[in-house]
PDB file of C-alpha atoms and ligand atoms in Angstrom:
ATOM      1  CA  MET A   1     -22.841  11.119  17.442  1.00  0.00           C
ATOM      2  CA  SER A   2     -24.287   7.599  16.830  1.00  0.00           C
ATOM      3  CA  LYS A   3     -22.265   5.050  15.675  1.00  0.00           C
ATOM      4  CA  PRO A   4     -20.482   4.617  12.508  1.00  0.00           C
ATOM      5  CA  LEU A   5     -21.226   2.697   9.629  1.00  0.00           C
ATOM      6  CA  ILE A   6     -19.036   0.914   8.677  1.00  0.00           C
ATOM      7  CA  GLY A   7     -19.891  -1.168   4.876  1.00  0.00           C
ATOM      8  CA  ILE A   8     -18.517  -5.046   4.100  1.00  0.00           C
ATOM      9  CA  ASN A   9     -18.326  -6.452   1.287  1.00  0.00           C
ATOM     10  CA  THR A  10     -19.753  -9.774   0.309  1.00  0.00           C
ATOM     11  CA  ASP A  11     -18.080 -12.573  -1.436  1.00  0.00           C
ATOM     12  CA  PHE A  12     -20.493 -14.322  -4.133  1.00  0.00           C
ATOM     13  CA  ARG A  13     -21.396 -17.642  -5.266  1.00  0.00           C
ATOM     14  CA  SER A  14     -22.939 -18.387  -8.761  1.00  0.00           C
ATOM     15  CA  ALA A  15     -25.640 -20.720  -8.868  1.00  0.00           C
ATOM     16  CA  ASN A  16     -25.165 -24.220  -9.693  1.00  0.00           C
ATOM     17  CA  GLN A  17     -26.680 -28.099  -9.723  1.00  0.00           C
ATOM     18  CA  ASN A  18     -27.585 -27.791  -6.680  1.00  0.00           C
ATOM     19  CA  SER A  19     -27.485 -24.677  -5.754  1.00  0.00           C
ATOM     20  CA  THR A  20     -29.045 -21.190  -6.100  1.00  0.00           C
ATOM     21  CA  GLU A  21     -26.284 -17.553  -6.596  1.00  0.00           C
ATOM     22  CA  PHE A  22     -25.159 -16.406  -2.583  1.00  0.00           C
ATOM     23  CA  ALA A  23     -23.948 -13.529  -1.208  1.00  0.00           C
ATOM     24  CA  TYR A  24     -22.481 -14.512   1.556  1.00  0.00           C
ATOM     25  CA  VAL A  25     -19.481 -12.658   4.582  1.00  0.00           C
ATOM     26  CA  ALA A  26     -17.835 -14.680   7.552  1.00  0.00           C
ATOM     27  CA  ALA A  27     -19.320 -13.291  10.810  1.00  0.00           C
ATOM     28  CA  GLY A  28     -16.216 -12.067  12.062  1.00  0.00           C
ATOM     29  CA  TYR A  29     -16.022  -9.666   9.610  1.00  0.00           C
ATOM     30  CA  PHE A  30     -19.375  -7.805  11.140  1.00  0.00           C
ATOM     31  CA  ASP A  31     -18.579  -9.358  14.824  1.00  0.00           C
ATOM     32  CA  ALA A  32     -15.436  -7.288  14.871  1.00  0.00           C
ATOM     33  CA  ILE A  33     -16.680  -4.483  13.135  1.00  0.00           C
ATOM     34  CA  THR A  34     -19.646  -4.865  16.529  1.00  0.00           C
ATOM     35  CA  GLN A  35     -17.511  -5.722  18.778  1.00  0.00           C
ATOM     36  CA  ALA A  36     -14.847  -2.331  18.202  1.00  0.00           C
ATOM     37  CA  GLY A  37     -17.837  -0.123  17.807  1.00  0.00           C
ATOM     38  CA  GLY A  38     -19.373   0.625  14.592  1.00  0.00           C
ATOM     39  CA  LEU A  39     -22.678  -0.915  13.024  1.00  0.00           C
ATOM     40  CA  PRO A  40     -21.700  -3.592   9.905  1.00  0.00           C
ATOM     41  CA  VAL A  41     -23.456  -2.408   6.852  1.00  0.00           C
ATOM     42  CA  LEU A  42     -23.167  -5.634   4.378  1.00  0.00           C
ATOM     43  CA  ILE A  43     -22.700  -4.357   0.820  1.00  0.00           C
ATOM     44  CA  PRO A  44     -23.802  -6.627  -2.044  1.00  0.00           C
ATOM     45  CA  PRO A  45     -22.134  -6.749  -5.145  1.00  0.00           C
ATOM     46  CA  TYR A  46     -23.363  -4.169  -7.019  1.00  0.00           C
ATOM     47  CA  ASP A  47     -23.242  -3.410 -11.070  1.00  0.00           C
ATOM     48  CA  ASN A  48     -24.458   0.102 -10.780  1.00  0.00           C
ATOM     49  CA  GLU A  49     -22.524   3.344  -9.844  1.00  0.00           C
ATOM     50  CA  SER A  50     -24.424   5.358  -9.234  1.00  0.00           C
ATOM     51  CA  ASP A  51     -26.033   3.652  -6.620  1.00  0.00           C
ATOM     52  CA  LEU A  52     -23.202   2.543  -5.037  1.00  0.00           C
ATOM     53  CA  GLU A  53     -22.032   6.075  -4.996  1.00  0.00           C
ATOM     54  CA  HIS A  54     -25.035   6.695  -2.950  1.00  0.00           C
ATOM     55  CA  LEU A  55     -24.967   3.634  -0.671  1.00  0.00           C
ATOM     56  CA  LEU A  56     -21.715   4.877   0.035  1.00  0.00           C
ATOM     57  CA  ALA A  57     -22.604   8.199   1.223  1.00  0.00           C
ATOM     58  CA  ARG A  58     -24.433   6.912   4.178  1.00  0.00           C
ATOM     59  CA  LEU A  59     -21.284   4.953   5.317  1.00  0.00           C
ATOM     60  CA  ASP A  60     -18.515   6.158   7.650  1.00  0.00           C
ATOM     61  CA  GLY A  61     -16.130   3.299   6.277  1.00  0.00           C
ATOM     62  CA  VAL A  62     -15.770   0.336   4.738  1.00  0.00           C
ATOM     63  CA  LEU A  63     -14.221  -2.895   5.450  1.00  0.00           C
ATOM     64  CA  LEU A  64     -12.857  -4.992   2.130  1.00  0.00           C
ATOM     65  CA  ILE A  65     -13.279  -9.151   2.967  1.00  0.00           C
ATOM     66  CA  GLY A  66     -10.873 -11.707   1.582  1.00  0.00           C
ATOM     67  CA  GLY A  67     -11.599 -14.335  -0.244  1.00  0.00           C
ATOM     68  CA  ALA A  68     -10.399 -16.142  -3.539  1.00  0.00           C
ATOM     69  CA  ASP A  69      -8.000 -14.641  -5.620  1.00  0.00           C
ATOM     70  CA  LEU A  70      -8.204 -11.490  -7.783  1.00  0.00           C
ATOM     71  CA  ASP A  71      -7.456 -11.265 -12.142  1.00  0.00           C
ATOM     72  CA  PRO A  72      -4.616 -10.699 -13.033  1.00  0.00           C
ATOM     73  CA  ARG A  73      -5.752  -9.819 -16.247  1.00  0.00           C
ATOM     74  CA  ARG A  74      -7.703  -7.965 -15.160  1.00  0.00           C
ATOM     75  CA  ASP A  75      -4.619  -5.341 -14.026  1.00  0.00           C
ATOM     76  CA  GLY A  76      -2.737  -6.208 -17.829  1.00  0.00           C
ATOM     77  CA  TRP A  77      -1.004  -9.806 -15.930  1.00  0.00           C
ATOM     78  CA  MET A  78      -1.012 -13.697 -17.462  1.00  0.00           C
ATOM     79  CA  LEU A  79      -3.249 -16.427 -15.983  1.00  0.00           C
ATOM     80  CA  HIS A  80      -1.303 -17.856 -13.463  1.00  0.00           C
ATOM     81  CA  PRO A  81      -1.934 -22.037 -12.993  1.00  0.00           C
ATOM     82  CA  THR A  82      -2.150 -21.621  -9.764  1.00  0.00           C
ATOM     83  CA  VAL A  83      -5.387 -18.966  -9.448  1.00  0.00           C
ATOM     84  CA  ARG A  84      -8.150 -19.784  -7.840  1.00  0.00           C
ATOM     85  CA  LEU A  85     -10.260 -16.812  -9.088  1.00  0.00           C
ATOM     86  CA  GLN A  86     -12.800 -14.405  -7.076  1.00  0.00           C
ATOM     87  CA  ASP A  87     -16.496 -15.049  -8.866  1.00  0.00           C
ATOM     88  CA  PRO A  88     -16.519 -12.142 -11.638  1.00  0.00           C
ATOM     89  CA  ARG A  89     -19.623 -10.900 -10.106  1.00  0.00           C
ATOM     90  CA  ARG A  90     -17.600  -9.988  -7.042  1.00  0.00           C
ATOM     91  CA  GLU A  91     -14.408  -8.929  -8.576  1.00  0.00           C
ATOM     92  CA  SER A  92     -16.406  -6.377 -10.978  1.00  0.00           C
ATOM     93  CA  SER A  93     -18.377  -4.738  -7.838  1.00  0.00           C
ATOM     94  CA  ASP A  94     -15.187  -4.924  -5.265  1.00  0.00           C
ATOM     95  CA  ARG A  95     -13.260  -3.235  -8.248  1.00  0.00           C
ATOM     96  CA  MET A  96     -15.942  -0.244  -8.568  1.00  0.00           C
ATOM     97  CA  LEU A  97     -16.157  -0.030  -4.811  1.00  0.00           C
ATOM     98  CA  ILE A  98     -12.264   0.684  -4.037  1.00  0.00           C
ATOM     99  CA  ARG A  99     -12.597   2.699  -7.329  1.00  0.00           C
ATOM    100  CA  LEU A 100     -15.346   5.089  -5.533  1.00  0.00           C
ATOM    101  CA  ILE A 101     -13.474   3.901  -1.834  1.00  0.00           C
ATOM    102  CA  ALA A 102     -10.465   6.065  -3.090  1.00  0.00           C
ATOM    103  CA  GLU A 103     -12.470   8.516  -5.515  1.00  0.00           C
ATOM    104  CA  HIS A 104     -13.568   9.584  -2.242  1.00  0.00           C
ATOM    105  CA  ARG A 105     -11.033   9.487   0.350  1.00  0.00           C
ATOM    106  CA  MET A 106     -13.437   7.442   2.214  1.00  0.00           C
ATOM    107  CA  PRO A 107     -11.355   5.344   5.230  1.00  0.00           C
ATOM    108  CA  VAL A 108     -10.622   1.595   4.414  1.00  0.00           C
ATOM    109  CA  LEU A 109      -9.686  -1.816   6.110  1.00  0.00           C
ATOM    110  CA  GLY A 110      -8.707  -4.689   3.800  1.00  0.00           C
ATOM    111  CA  ILE A 111      -8.028  -7.781   4.614  1.00  0.00           C
ATOM    112  CA  GLY A 112      -6.411 -10.765   3.242  1.00  0.00           C
ATOM    113  CA  ALA A 113      -7.791 -10.461  -0.081  1.00  0.00           C
ATOM    114  CA  GLY A 114      -8.734  -6.963   0.435  1.00  0.00           C
ATOM    115  CA  MET A 115      -5.610  -5.431   0.885  1.00  0.00           C
ATOM    116  CA  GLN A 116      -4.278  -6.585  -2.207  1.00  0.00           C
ATOM    117  CA  LEU A 117      -7.489  -4.945  -4.408  1.00  0.00           C
ATOM    118  CA  ILE A 118      -6.119  -1.527  -2.484  1.00  0.00           C
ATOM    119  CA  ASN A 119      -1.971  -1.820  -2.881  1.00  0.00           C
ATOM    120  CA  VAL A 120      -2.974  -3.390  -7.137  1.00  0.00           C
ATOM    121  CA  SER A 121      -6.156  -0.366  -7.266  1.00  0.00           C
ATOM    122  CA  GLN A 122      -3.612   2.769  -6.588  1.00  0.00           C
ATOM    123  CA  GLY A 123      -0.492   1.232  -8.817  1.00  0.00           C
ATOM    124  CA  GLY A 124       0.419  -1.234  -6.772  1.00  0.00           C
ATOM    125  CA  ASN A 125       1.075  -5.082  -8.449  1.00  0.00           C
ATOM    126  CA  LEU A 126       1.122  -8.657  -6.498  1.00  0.00           C
ATOM    127  CA  MET A 127       3.588 -11.412  -6.825  1.00  0.00           C
ATOM    128  CA  LEU A 128       0.857 -14.166  -8.168  1.00  0.00           C
ATOM    129  CA  HIS A 129       2.375 -16.612  -6.720  1.00  0.00           C
ATOM    130  CA  ILE A 130       4.681 -16.889  -3.494  1.00  0.00           C
ATOM    131  CA  PRO A 131       6.502 -20.325  -4.432  1.00  0.00           C
ATOM    132  CA  GLU A 132       7.589 -19.214  -7.268  1.00  0.00           C
ATOM    133  CA  ASP A 133       8.066 -15.545  -7.006  1.00  0.00           C
ATOM    134  CA  MET A 134       9.927 -15.644  -3.756  1.00  0.00           C
ATOM    135  CA  PRO A 135      11.338 -19.198  -3.475  1.00  0.00           C
ATOM    136  CA  SER A 136      13.051 -18.843  -0.695  1.00  0.00           C
ATOM    137  CA  ALA A 137       9.850 -17.974   1.546  1.00  0.00           C
ATOM    138  CA  LEU A 138       8.908 -19.607   4.582  1.00  0.00           C
ATOM    139  CA  PRO A 139       5.217 -20.946   4.393  1.00  0.00           C
ATOM    140  CA  HIS A 140       2.500 -18.917   4.018  1.00  0.00           C
ATOM    141  CA  LEU A 141      -0.282 -21.487   2.997  1.00  0.00           C
ATOM    142  CA  ASP A 142      -0.913 -24.876   4.592  1.00  0.00           C
ATOM    143  CA  PRO A 143      -3.900 -26.315   3.112  1.00  0.00           C
ATOM    144  CA  LEU A 144      -3.610 -28.857   6.223  1.00  0.00           C
ATOM    145  CA  ASP A 145      -3.065 -26.439   8.886  1.00  0.00           C
ATOM    146  CA  PRO A 146      -5.580 -23.534   9.286  1.00  0.00           C
ATOM    147  CA  GLU A 147      -3.642 -22.277  11.760  1.00  0.00           C
ATOM    148  CA  HIS A 148      -0.297 -21.943  10.066  1.00  0.00           C
ATOM    149  CA  ARG A 149       1.372 -18.822  11.626  1.00  0.00           C
ATOM    150  CA  HIS A 150       4.151 -16.711  10.678  1.00  0.00           C
ATOM    151  CA  THR A 151       6.037 -13.835  13.027  1.00  0.00           C
ATOM    152  CA  LEU A 152       6.252 -10.340  12.198  1.00  0.00           C
ATOM    153  CA  GLN A 153       8.242  -7.189  11.696  1.00  0.00           C
ATOM    154  CA  LEU A 154       6.624  -4.184  12.157  1.00  0.00           C
ATOM    155  CA  ALA A 155       7.287  -0.297  11.212  1.00  0.00           C
ATOM    156  CA  SER A 156       7.663   1.695  14.178  1.00  0.00           C
ATOM    157  CA  GLY A 157       5.016   4.515  14.418  1.00  0.00           C
ATOM    158  CA  SER A 158       2.801   2.478  12.014  1.00  0.00           C
ATOM    159  CA  ILE A 159      -0.639   1.371  13.381  1.00  0.00           C
ATOM    160  CA  MET A 160       0.449  -2.338  13.030  1.00  0.00           C
ATOM    161  CA  ASP A 161       3.172  -0.713  16.297  1.00  0.00           C
ATOM    162  CA  ARG A 162       0.753   0.478  18.397  1.00  0.00           C
ATOM    163  CA  VAL A 163      -1.316  -2.206  18.028  1.00  0.00           C
ATOM    164  CA  TYR A 164       1.005  -4.957  18.913  1.00  0.00           C
ATOM    165  CA  GLY A 165       4.609  -2.784  20.022  1.00  0.00           C
ATOM    166  CA  ASP A 166       7.342  -4.830  20.637  1.00  0.00           C
ATOM    167  CA  GLY A 167       7.689  -8.750  21.901  1.00  0.00           C
ATOM    168  CA  GLU A 168       7.238 -11.341  18.966  1.00  0.00           C
ATOM    169  CA  LEU A 169       4.363 -11.328  17.116  1.00  0.00           C
ATOM    170  CA  ARG A 170       2.546 -14.924  15.607  1.00  0.00           C
ATOM    171  CA  VAL A 171      -0.605 -13.983  13.086  1.00  0.00           C
ATOM    172  CA  ASN A 172      -2.057 -16.461  11.072  1.00  0.00           C
ATOM    173  CA  SER A 173      -1.287 -16.915   7.495  1.00  0.00           C
ATOM    174  CA  MET A 174      -3.530 -18.084   4.668  1.00  0.00           C
ATOM    175  CA  HIS A 175      -2.488 -16.708   1.742  1.00  0.00           C
ATOM    176  CA  HIS A 176      -0.250 -17.766  -1.814  1.00  0.00           C
ATOM    177  CA  MET A 177      -0.400 -14.311  -3.264  1.00  0.00           C
ATOM    178  CA  ALA A 178       1.255 -10.958  -2.451  1.00  0.00           C
ATOM    179  CA  VAL A 179       2.397  -7.321  -1.991  1.00  0.00           C
ATOM    180  CA  ASP A 180       5.019  -6.927  -4.634  1.00  0.00           C
ATOM    181  CA  GLU A 181       5.280  -3.612  -5.364  1.00  0.00           C
ATOM    182  CA  ILE A 182       3.633  -1.054  -2.895  1.00  0.00           C
ATOM    183  CA  ALA A 183       1.081   1.732  -4.797  1.00  0.00           C
ATOM    184  CA  PRO A 184       2.022   5.391  -4.644  1.00  0.00           C
ATOM    185  CA  GLY A 185       1.184   6.756  -1.483  1.00  0.00           C
ATOM    186  CA  PHE A 186       1.253   3.810   0.395  1.00  0.00           C
ATOM    187  CA  GLN A 187       3.933   2.034   2.744  1.00  0.00           C
ATOM    188  CA  VAL A 188       4.588  -1.724   4.160  1.00  0.00           C
ATOM    189  CA  THR A 189       4.172  -1.670   7.789  1.00  0.00           C
ATOM    190  CA  ALA A 190       4.604  -5.485   8.882  1.00  0.00           C
ATOM    191  CA  ARG A 191       6.386  -7.733   6.788  1.00  0.00           C
ATOM    192  CA  CYS A 192       7.156 -11.772   7.709  1.00  0.00           C
ATOM    193  CA  PRO A 193      10.882 -12.689   8.442  1.00  0.00           C
ATOM    194  CA  ASP A 194      11.164 -13.676   4.659  1.00  0.00           C
ATOM    195  CA  GLY A 195      10.220 -10.323   3.927  1.00  0.00           C
ATOM    196  CA  ILE A 196       6.923 -10.772   2.743  1.00  0.00           C
ATOM    197  CA  VAL A 197       4.566  -7.833   3.052  1.00  0.00           C
ATOM    198  CA  GLU A 198       1.433  -8.238   5.691  1.00  0.00           C
ATOM    199  CA  ALA A 199       0.716  -4.853   6.363  1.00  0.00           C
ATOM    200  CA  ILE A 200       0.528  -1.147   4.322  1.00  0.00           C
ATOM    201  CA  GLU A 201      -0.977   2.169   5.424  1.00  0.00           C
ATOM    202  CA  SER A 202      -2.076   5.211   3.769  1.00  0.00           C
ATOM    203  CA  THR A 203       0.564   7.849   3.448  1.00  0.00           C
ATOM    204  CA  MET A 204      -1.345  10.487   2.283  1.00  0.00           C
ATOM    205  CA  GLU A 205      -2.881  13.425   4.992  1.00  0.00           C
ATOM    206  CA  ASP A 206      -6.393  13.023   3.341  1.00  0.00           C
ATOM    207  CA  TRP A 207      -6.926   9.642   3.440  1.00  0.00           C
ATOM    208  CA  PHE A 208      -7.313   6.964   6.367  1.00  0.00           C
ATOM    209  CA  ALA A 209      -6.972   3.323   4.354  1.00  0.00           C
ATOM    210  CA  PHE A 210      -4.532   0.288   5.774  1.00  0.00           C
ATOM    211  CA  GLY A 211      -4.643  -2.892   5.147  1.00  0.00           C
ATOM    212  CA  THR A 212      -3.756  -6.258   6.449  1.00  0.00           C
ATOM    213  CA  GLN A 213      -2.469  -9.734   5.034  1.00  0.00           C
ATOM    214  CA  PHE A 214      -2.995 -12.089   7.813  1.00  0.00           C
ATOM    215  CA  HIS A 215      -7.022 -12.352   9.306  1.00  0.00           C
ATOM    216  CA  PRO A 216      -7.403 -10.157  12.418  1.00  0.00           C
ATOM    217  CA  GLU A 217     -10.982 -11.261  12.609  1.00  0.00           C
ATOM    218  CA  ALA A 218     -10.627 -15.213  11.954  1.00  0.00           C
ATOM    219  CA  SER A 219     -11.644 -17.735  14.245  1.00  0.00           C
ATOM    220  CA  THR A 220      -7.668 -18.395  14.380  1.00  0.00           C
ATOM    221  CA  ALA A 221      -7.535 -14.319  15.721  1.00  0.00           C
ATOM    222  CA  SER A 222      -5.960 -13.703  18.553  1.00  0.00           C
ATOM    223  CA  ALA A 223      -7.386 -11.320  20.990  1.00  0.00           C
ATOM    224  CA  LEU A 224      -4.630  -8.928  20.389  1.00  0.00           C
ATOM    225  CA  ASP A 225      -5.761  -8.970  16.561  1.00  0.00           C
ATOM    226  CA  MET A 226      -9.296  -7.165  17.357  1.00  0.00           C
ATOM    227  CA  ARG A 227      -7.123  -3.789  18.358  1.00  0.00           C
ATOM    228  CA  ILE A 228      -6.358  -4.318  14.284  1.00  0.00           C
ATOM    229  CA  PHE A 229     -10.835  -2.841  14.056  1.00  0.00           C
ATOM    230  CA  GLU A 230     -10.812  -0.937  16.853  1.00  0.00           C
ATOM    231  CA  GLU A 231      -7.940   1.526  15.261  1.00  0.00           C
ATOM    232  CA  PHE A 232     -10.341   1.343  11.859  1.00  0.00           C
ATOM    233  CA  ILE A 233     -12.769   2.644  14.076  1.00  0.00           C
ATOM    234  CA  THR A 234     -10.687   5.841  16.075  1.00  0.00           C
ATOM    235  CA  GLY A 235     -10.016   6.234  12.280  1.00  0.00           C
ATOM    236  CA  VAL A 236     -13.553   6.293  11.140  1.00  0.00           C
ATOM    237  CA  GLU A 237     -14.086   8.628  13.915  1.00  0.00           C
ATOM    238  CA  ILE A 238     -11.069  10.726  13.761  1.00  0.00           C
ATOM    239  CA  ALA A 239     -12.688  11.359   9.783  1.00  0.00           C
ATOM    240  CA  ARG A 240     -15.900  11.216  10.843  1.00  0.00           C
ATOM    241  CA  GLY A 241     -14.406  14.675  13.223  1.00  0.00           C
ATOM    242  CA  VAL A 242     -16.378  13.111  15.775  1.00  0.00           C
ATOM    243  CA  THR A 243     -12.877  12.182  17.724  1.00  0.00           C
ATOM    244  CA  PRO A 244     -10.324  15.118  17.843  1.00  0.00           C
ATOM    245  CA  ALA A 245      -7.509  13.957  15.407  1.00  0.00           C
ATOM    246  CA  VAL A 246      -3.833  13.306  17.729  1.00  0.00           C
ATOM    247  CA  HIS A 247      -1.686  16.127  16.034  1.00  0.00           C
ATOM    248  CA  ASN A 248      -4.923  18.197  16.667  1.00  0.00           C
ATOM    249  CA  LEU A 249      -5.305  17.474  20.352  1.00  0.00           C
ATOM    250  CA  VAL A 250      -1.898  18.469  20.216  1.00  0.00           C
ATOM    251  CA  ALA A 251      -2.340  22.204  18.417  1.00  0.00           C
ATOM    252  CA  ALA A 252      -5.359  21.688  20.943  1.00  0.00           C
TER     253      ALA A 252
HETATM  254  N1  LIG B   1      -6.788 -15.309  -2.560  1.00  0.00           N
HETATM  255  C1  LIG B   1      -5.842 -14.081  -2.283  1.00  0.00           C
HETATM  256  C2  LIG B   1      -5.887 -13.779  -0.804  1.00  0.00           C
HETATM  257  C3  LIG B   1      -5.670 -14.624   0.603  1.00  0.00           C
HETATM  258  C4  LIG B   1      -7.229 -14.904   1.327  1.00  0.00           C
HETATM  259  O1  LIG B   1      -8.526 -13.313   1.757  1.00  0.00           O
HETATM  260  N2  LIG B   1      -7.046 -15.887   1.810  1.00  0.00           N
HETATM  261  C5  LIG B   1      -8.525 -15.486   2.780  1.00  0.00           C
HETATM  262  C6  LIG B   1      -8.897 -16.686   2.804  1.00  0.00           C
HETATM  263  C7  LIG B   1     -10.631 -16.997   3.041  1.00  0.00           C
HETATM  264  C8  LIG B   1     -11.372 -16.003   2.772  1.00  0.00           C
HETATM  265  O2  LIG B   1     -12.115 -16.346   1.459  1.00  0.00           O
HETATM  266  O3  LIG B   1     -11.538 -15.169   3.868  1.00  0.00           O
HETATM  267  C9  LIG B   1      -4.498 -15.052  -1.931  1.00  0.00           C
HETATM  268  O4  LIG B   1      -4.439 -16.668  -1.774  1.00  0.00           O
HETATM  269  O5  LIG B   1      -3.242 -14.372  -1.616  1.00  0.00           O
END
């Protein structure tokens, strides 16, 4: 069986006086998919739903990347002064993308803003600025320190638990928003000791979907973070019917 085709959405920057418009993506995303045994396929912003649906029919899973902030007004909230918006062309495409992924129950891994998009698209919501919404929280973003990290507490039996197991776990952190109310059909599987959500996972039998607020693809990631992508590819292969699901093996 050929390697799974994994779509990766892209960030977008509108034209300015010095530059034309660009779609772009950090190499860590597609390098991690390659290293984990998938074939990365970049997905530029789409505005035609039928075209995007035809593309997704040829893919086995999707990785949703991080980036600037989702526009809270699209979810019925007020804009917050600390919000630094994604380019609207990217966000409109991504919201159509996650809706189609959910409708077709495509395997999906969301990272950073990608995890936040999964949560809001499925009926959850976000804290718009952690220092205001949870003043007691630890720092989750240090513009002067790209290496900023914090520890995690994991839910037993989750993907995160399978990847990281026992022992102290420190992950990178570069966000000022966070999952607040978890979407129906999902569970929180990792939190920072201050309570901030750091990973979510689908509880639905028919949808392999999970997300991390931290960035396992980043240059600041640890070698063990690569296991997140391996778990994702394994889940994709199970969904494809290539790898029997563990419960199937048990049944056999
Ligand atoms: N903007 C949101 C999501 C955080 C996020 O995805 N950070 C990644 C920054 C690096 C990149 O652009 O990939 C928040 O701040 O909560």
